[in-house]
Amino acid sequence: LDEPNGQHNLAYSEGLRLLNGLPLLSEEGQEWIQSKAGSRLPPTVINKFRLPWQNCYTTISSPESKKIQVNDLRNLQLPARKAVATLATVFCSTIQSLIFPVLSHDLFVGGTLDLAYQKTGIEQPGADSAGACVHALLAMISVFGHESDNEAPNRWVTPQKHALEAEAYLPSILREMTVNGLEALMMLTVYKYFMGDLQSASILVSASSRLIYRLGAHIPPTPSHPYDKRIPLHHIRDLFWVCYSFDKDLAHRLGQPPIINDDYCDLTLPPDYVQMQSFNIQGSNILAVSESTIVPLYPWDLRLSTIKSRVSGALHSVNASKQPQTEILRRIRCLDEELEDWRLSLPVDHRPTLSFLKRTPVDIHMNTQAVMLRLAYHHCVILIHQARSRILELTSLMSTGVSGERDVDISLMMDASKSTLLYLQKALPVVAHECFWVIIFYPLTAIFTIFFGALSNPLMVSVTEDLELLQNFPRVLRQIPIRTLTIAEIAQLEFLDELVVALGELSLAAVQKATHSVS
């Protein structure tokens, strides 16, 4: 995390620093910890600290990857067309194709493959983008584990190699600016996102957004025809919503500004979307997934994604940092109301509760999508109320601590963080195996928020219970279903063990110091 000048990477927006723990790793943050607990985070922990997306999957610089890039890129032959068509059919018949509607089966099999596998001597315009689309599909589908040895076009070619091959076509994609190119970029985004390489995913979203505008996908098609995935205008609108959802989520995970400007987009929801989302949250089986007339679910919830966007601009932008406290408080209240309206719009038996307690029941039929929505809800609560921390400078916080109205925001953030950890204890068994790097962001955010709250107010009644919850959580994280446990996940889990132990010891020291000072 160190920059060349020796300073910690502070490229994250001011409003998200505490969520990512970065201020605590700065010199000022360490001084604040020492003032509260009497000591700092151990150097071994600081040196090992890696954000979830900076992991072993980012292997572009490895000798093997360099060899692939130099010798093989743009030379990897496309696998047998029939095998690719079969995999496309498999993907388009799964629930993932509704959550990530990046492929239209009919348009892909009947058009993209013709272009990618053309046999004429003269290369047709858009052929490179079509080829990239095939490689990106083969990389993405591996994330969800749909390909078996019998279905895999070439079991000796790794998903990473297909991803690298698709990336090699980026200059052609940007030059040709076709729907196939946009599909390739979005499928690569899905692949990178689930591999934990969020920085690369963010760059891909940035490139995708320019194609979105170029292709007119930011404006919905005229409602002259009911939704049908076989209609190109409907398909590219799906690509817009996937790109939009990733953009708003990555902005908060990375602490960077979103790319897509809402003011230049028509954010009218697809017809019947709310009904479809409610149907899915209730755990109902969606029949005939492969039918082209079924309105997709898209990642998370489109209504929640638009709220995330407003939270980013209203509370965590440069403009927001210049607003007076009264204006920030007004925006917090407005966004609180919007988030509550969204929560109340969900089916009553499945909407997130304001708090999640040990005794709170969970639906035995819940699915991964429902789990992600609840986690995203609690995270939005943290994002909204963490904005109050922007009002006071860290130096002021070090000298005055937390007081008055700001106690309310700390309390709400703590409650949302505890709800996140308690909910995950019950919900992890149903989480899809590919979600490790997606899920781990939420407890890491909660852990640092609880730590900050404990040091800010070490005499609060619940601090002992909060720290017990924090210290037990590495054991819970090991219950995240993982199809293939790699060195990346092992290293991250081992680091979290060490980190939580250090945070727990510092928190207990802060409690003892505060207790001694008032006795």
mmCIF file of N, CA, C and O in Angstrom, residues 8 18 21-47 49 394 398 448 451 455 499 502-503 506 513:
data_model
loop_
_atom_site.group_PDB
_atom_site.id
_atom_site.type_symbol
_atom_site.label_atom_id
_atom_site.label_comp_id
_atom_site.label_asym_id
_atom_site.label_seq_id
_atom_site.Cartn_x
_atom_site.Cartn_y
_atom_site.Cartn_z
ATOM 1 N N HIS A 8 1.184 6.291 2.584
ATOM 2 C CA HIS A 8 0.172 5.295 2.275
ATOM 3 C C HIS A 8 -0.721 5.799 1.151
ATOM 4 O O HIS A 8 -0.894 6.992 0.961
ATOM 5 N N LEU A 18 -12.403 5.559 6.359
ATOM 6 C CA LEU A 18 -12.606 4.738 7.544
ATOM 7 C C LEU A 18 -13.144 3.366 7.173
ATOM 8 O O LEU A 18 -12.822 2.377 7.804
ATOM 9 N N GLY A 21 -10.226 1.402 6.183
ATOM 10 C CA GLY A 21 -9.164 1.327 7.169
ATOM 11 C C GLY A 21 -7.937 2.150 6.850
ATOM 12 O O GLY A 21 -6.974 2.138 7.621
ATOM 13 N N LEU A 22 -7.924 2.859 5.734
ATOM 14 C CA LEU A 22 -6.712 3.554 5.325
ATOM 15 C C LEU A 22 -6.260 4.646 6.292
ATOM 16 O O LEU A 22 -5.071 4.783 6.533
ATOM 17 N N PRO A 23 -7.152 5.441 6.888
ATOM 18 C CA PRO A 23 -6.657 6.448 7.834
ATOM 19 C C PRO A 23 -5.951 5.807 9.019
ATOM 20 O O PRO A 23 -5.025 6.364 9.562
ATOM 21 N N LEU A 24 -6.413 4.620 9.405
ATOM 22 C CA LEU A 24 -5.810 3.952 10.547
ATOM 23 C C LEU A 24 -4.393 3.494 10.235
ATOM 24 O O LEU A 24 -3.599 3.251 11.133
ATOM 25 N N LEU A 25 -4.059 3.373 8.955
ATOM 26 C CA LEU A 25 -2.714 2.972 8.577
ATOM 27 C C LEU A 25 -1.807 4.166 8.328
ATOM 28 O O LEU A 25 -0.604 4.010 8.167
ATOM 29 N N SER A 26 -2.386 5.355 8.277
ATOM 30 C CA SER A 26 -1.569 6.551 8.098
ATOM 31 C C SER A 26 -0.907 6.916 9.421
ATOM 32 O O SER A 26 -1.265 6.403 10.487
ATOM 33 N N GLU A 27 0.057 7.804 9.366
ATOM 34 C CA GLU A 27 0.742 8.229 10.589
ATOM 35 C C GLU A 27 -0.239 8.886 11.553
ATOM 36 O O GLU A 27 -0.200 8.642 12.764
ATOM 37 N N GLU A 28 -1.154 9.699 10.996
ATOM 38 C CA GLU A 28 -2.143 10.353 11.856
ATOM 39 C C GLU A 28 -3.061 9.328 12.509
ATOM 40 O O GLU A 28 -3.413 9.438 13.688
ATOM 41 N N GLY A 29 -3.461 8.339 11.717
ATOM 42 C CA GLY A 29 -4.331 7.309 12.265
ATOM 43 C C GLY A 29 -3.660 6.510 13.361
ATOM 44 O O GLY A 29 -4.271 6.186 14.381
ATOM 45 N N GLN A 30 -2.378 6.198 13.156
ATOM 46 C CA GLN A 30 -1.643 5.451 14.174
ATOM 47 C C GLN A 30 -1.462 6.277 15.451
ATOM 48 O O GLN A 30 -1.515 5.744 16.565
ATOM 49 N N GLU A 31 -1.271 7.576 15.293
ATOM 50 C CA GLU A 31 -1.173 8.444 16.472
ATOM 51 C C GLU A 31 -2.492 8.459 17.238
ATOM 52 O O GLU A 31 -2.507 8.470 18.477
ATOM 53 N N TRP A 32 -3.606 8.468 16.493
ATOM 54 C CA TRP A 32 -4.919 8.465 17.149
ATOM 55 C C TRP A 32 -5.135 7.156 17.904
ATOM 56 O O TRP A 32 -5.613 7.143 19.035
ATOM 57 N N ILE A 33 -4.768 6.033 17.280
ATOM 58 C CA ILE A 33 -4.891 4.739 17.951
ATOM 59 C C ILE A 33 -4.060 4.726 19.231
ATOM 60 O O ILE A 33 -4.513 4.279 20.287
ATOM 61 N N GLN A 34 -2.845 5.240 19.137
ATOM 62 C CA GLN A 34 -1.975 5.255 20.311
ATOM 63 C C GLN A 34 -2.548 6.129 21.417
ATOM 64 O O GLN A 34 -2.438 5.802 22.603
ATOM 65 N N SER A 35 -3.187 7.231 21.040
ATOM 66 C CA SER A 35 -3.777 8.109 22.051
ATOM 67 C C SER A 35 -4.946 7.435 22.761
ATOM 68 O O SER A 35 -5.252 7.750 23.911
ATOM 69 N N LYS A 36 -5.606 6.493 22.091
ATOM 70 C CA LYS A 36 -6.759 5.812 22.671
ATOM 71 C C LYS A 36 -6.381 4.516 23.382
ATOM 72 O O LYS A 36 -6.959 4.168 24.415
ATOM 73 N N ALA A 37 -5.420 3.772 22.791
ATOM 74 C CA ALA A 37 -5.124 2.431 23.299
ATOM 75 C C ALA A 37 -3.747 2.309 23.935
ATOM 76 O O ALA A 37 -3.446 1.283 24.542
ATOM 77 N N GLY A 38 -2.909 3.320 23.755
ATOM 78 C CA GLY A 38 -1.574 3.269 24.335
ATOM 79 C C GLY A 38 -0.539 2.629 23.441
ATOM 80 O O GLY A 38 0.649 2.616 23.776
ATOM 81 N N SER A 39 -0.941 2.079 22.305
ATOM 82 C CA SER A 39 0.005 1.489 21.354
ATOM 83 C C SER A 39 -0.605 1.531 19.960
ATOM 84 O O SER A 39 -1.776 1.882 19.788
ATOM 85 N N ARG A 40 0.201 1.152 18.977
ATOM 86 C CA ARG A 40 -0.232 1.207 17.585
ATOM 87 C C ARG A 40 -0.466 -0.195 17.037
ATOM 88 O O ARG A 40 -0.173 -1.192 17.697
ATOM 89 N N LEU A 41 -0.992 -0.239 15.814
ATOM 90 C CA LEU A 41 -1.081 -1.528 15.132
ATOM 91 C C LEU A 41 0.324 -2.080 14.939
ATOM 92 O O LEU A 41 1.247 -1.328 14.602
ATOM 93 N N PRO A 42 0.534 -3.368 15.143
ATOM 94 C CA PRO A 42 1.872 -3.943 14.957
ATOM 95 C C PRO A 42 2.364 -3.717 13.524
ATOM 96 O O PRO A 42 1.587 -3.817 12.572
ATOM 97 N N PRO A 43 3.650 -3.420 13.359
ATOM 98 C CA PRO A 43 4.199 -3.225 12.006
ATOM 99 C C PRO A 43 3.968 -4.424 11.092
ATOM 100 O O PRO A 43 3.788 -4.266 9.885
ATOM 101 N N THR A 44 3.947 -5.627 11.673
ATOM 102 C CA THR A 44 3.734 -6.816 10.843
ATOM 103 C C THR A 44 2.363 -6.794 10.178
ATOM 104 O O THR A 44 2.205 -7.223 9.030
ATOM 105 N N VAL A 45 1.364 -6.274 10.899
ATOM 106 C CA VAL A 45 0.017 -6.188 10.335
ATOM 107 C C VAL A 45 -0.040 -5.113 9.266
ATOM 108 O O VAL A 45 -0.613 -5.308 8.187
ATOM 109 N N ILE A 46 0.559 -3.963 9.549
ATOM 110 C CA ILE A 46 0.546 -2.868 8.577
ATOM 111 C C ILE A 46 1.243 -3.291 7.290
ATOM 112 O O ILE A 46 0.764 -3.020 6.184
ATOM 113 N N ASN A 47 2.356 -3.985 7.420
ATOM 114 C CA ASN A 47 3.111 -4.394 6.231
ATOM 115 C C ASN A 47 2.362 -5.431 5.404
ATOM 116 O O ASN A 47 2.521 -5.501 4.187
ATOM 117 N N PHE A 49 -0.943 -5.607 5.242
ATOM 118 C CA PHE A 49 -2.295 -5.173 4.911
ATOM 119 C C PHE A 49 -2.482 -5.087 3.404
ATOM 120 O O PHE A 49 -1.743 -4.428 2.703
ATOM 121 N N LEU A 394 -9.496 14.974 11.130
ATOM 122 C CA LEU A 394 -8.929 13.957 12.005
ATOM 123 C C LEU A 394 -8.242 14.586 13.210
ATOM 124 O O LEU A 394 -8.314 14.086 14.317
ATOM 125 N N MET A 398 -9.020 13.725 17.064
ATOM 126 C CA MET A 398 -8.028 13.254 18.020
ATOM 127 C C MET A 398 -8.118 14.020 19.334
ATOM 128 O O MET A 398 -7.910 13.474 20.405
ATOM 129 N N PHE A 448 -13.718 -2.810 10.621
ATOM 130 C CA PHE A 448 -13.050 -1.533 10.857
ATOM 131 C C PHE A 448 -13.994 -0.506 11.465
ATOM 132 O O PHE A 448 -13.580 0.343 12.253
ATOM 133 N N PHE A 451 -14.227 -1.372 15.140
ATOM 134 C CA PHE A 451 -12.972 -0.979 15.781
ATOM 135 C C PHE A 451 -12.932 0.528 16.013
ATOM 136 O O PHE A 451 -12.583 0.999 17.105
ATOM 137 N N LEU A 455 -12.891 2.419 19.772
ATOM 138 C CA LEU A 455 -11.860 3.352 20.217
ATOM 139 C C LEU A 455 -12.420 4.752 20.421
ATOM 140 O O LEU A 455 -11.923 5.509 21.259
ATOM 141 N N LEU A 499 -5.163 -9.778 11.706
ATOM 142 C CA LEU A 499 -5.690 -8.424 11.817
ATOM 143 C C LEU A 499 -6.712 -8.311 12.942
ATOM 144 O O LEU A 499 -6.656 -7.387 13.766
ATOM 145 N N ALA A 502 -5.181 -8.329 16.360
ATOM 146 C CA ALA A 502 -4.548 -7.045 16.679
ATOM 147 C C ALA A 502 -5.585 -5.985 17.016
ATOM 148 O O ALA A 502 -5.431 -5.230 17.994
ATOM 149 N N LEU A 503 -6.662 -5.915 16.239
ATOM 150 C CA LEU A 503 -7.703 -4.924 16.510
ATOM 151 C C LEU A 503 -8.387 -5.201 17.846
ATOM 152 O O LEU A 503 -8.716 -4.271 18.595
ATOM 153 N N LEU A 506 -6.072 -4.069 20.714
ATOM 154 C CA LEU A 506 -6.051 -2.612 20.836
ATOM 155 C C LEU A 506 -7.361 -2.095 21.425
ATOM 156 O O LEU A 506 -7.363 -1.156 22.241
ATOM 157 N N LYS A 513 -7.827 1.495 29.380
ATOM 158 C CA LYS A 513 -7.290 2.838 29.584
ATOM 159 C C LYS A 513 -8.395 3.817 29.951
ATOM 160 O O LYS A 513 -8.248 4.636 30.871
#
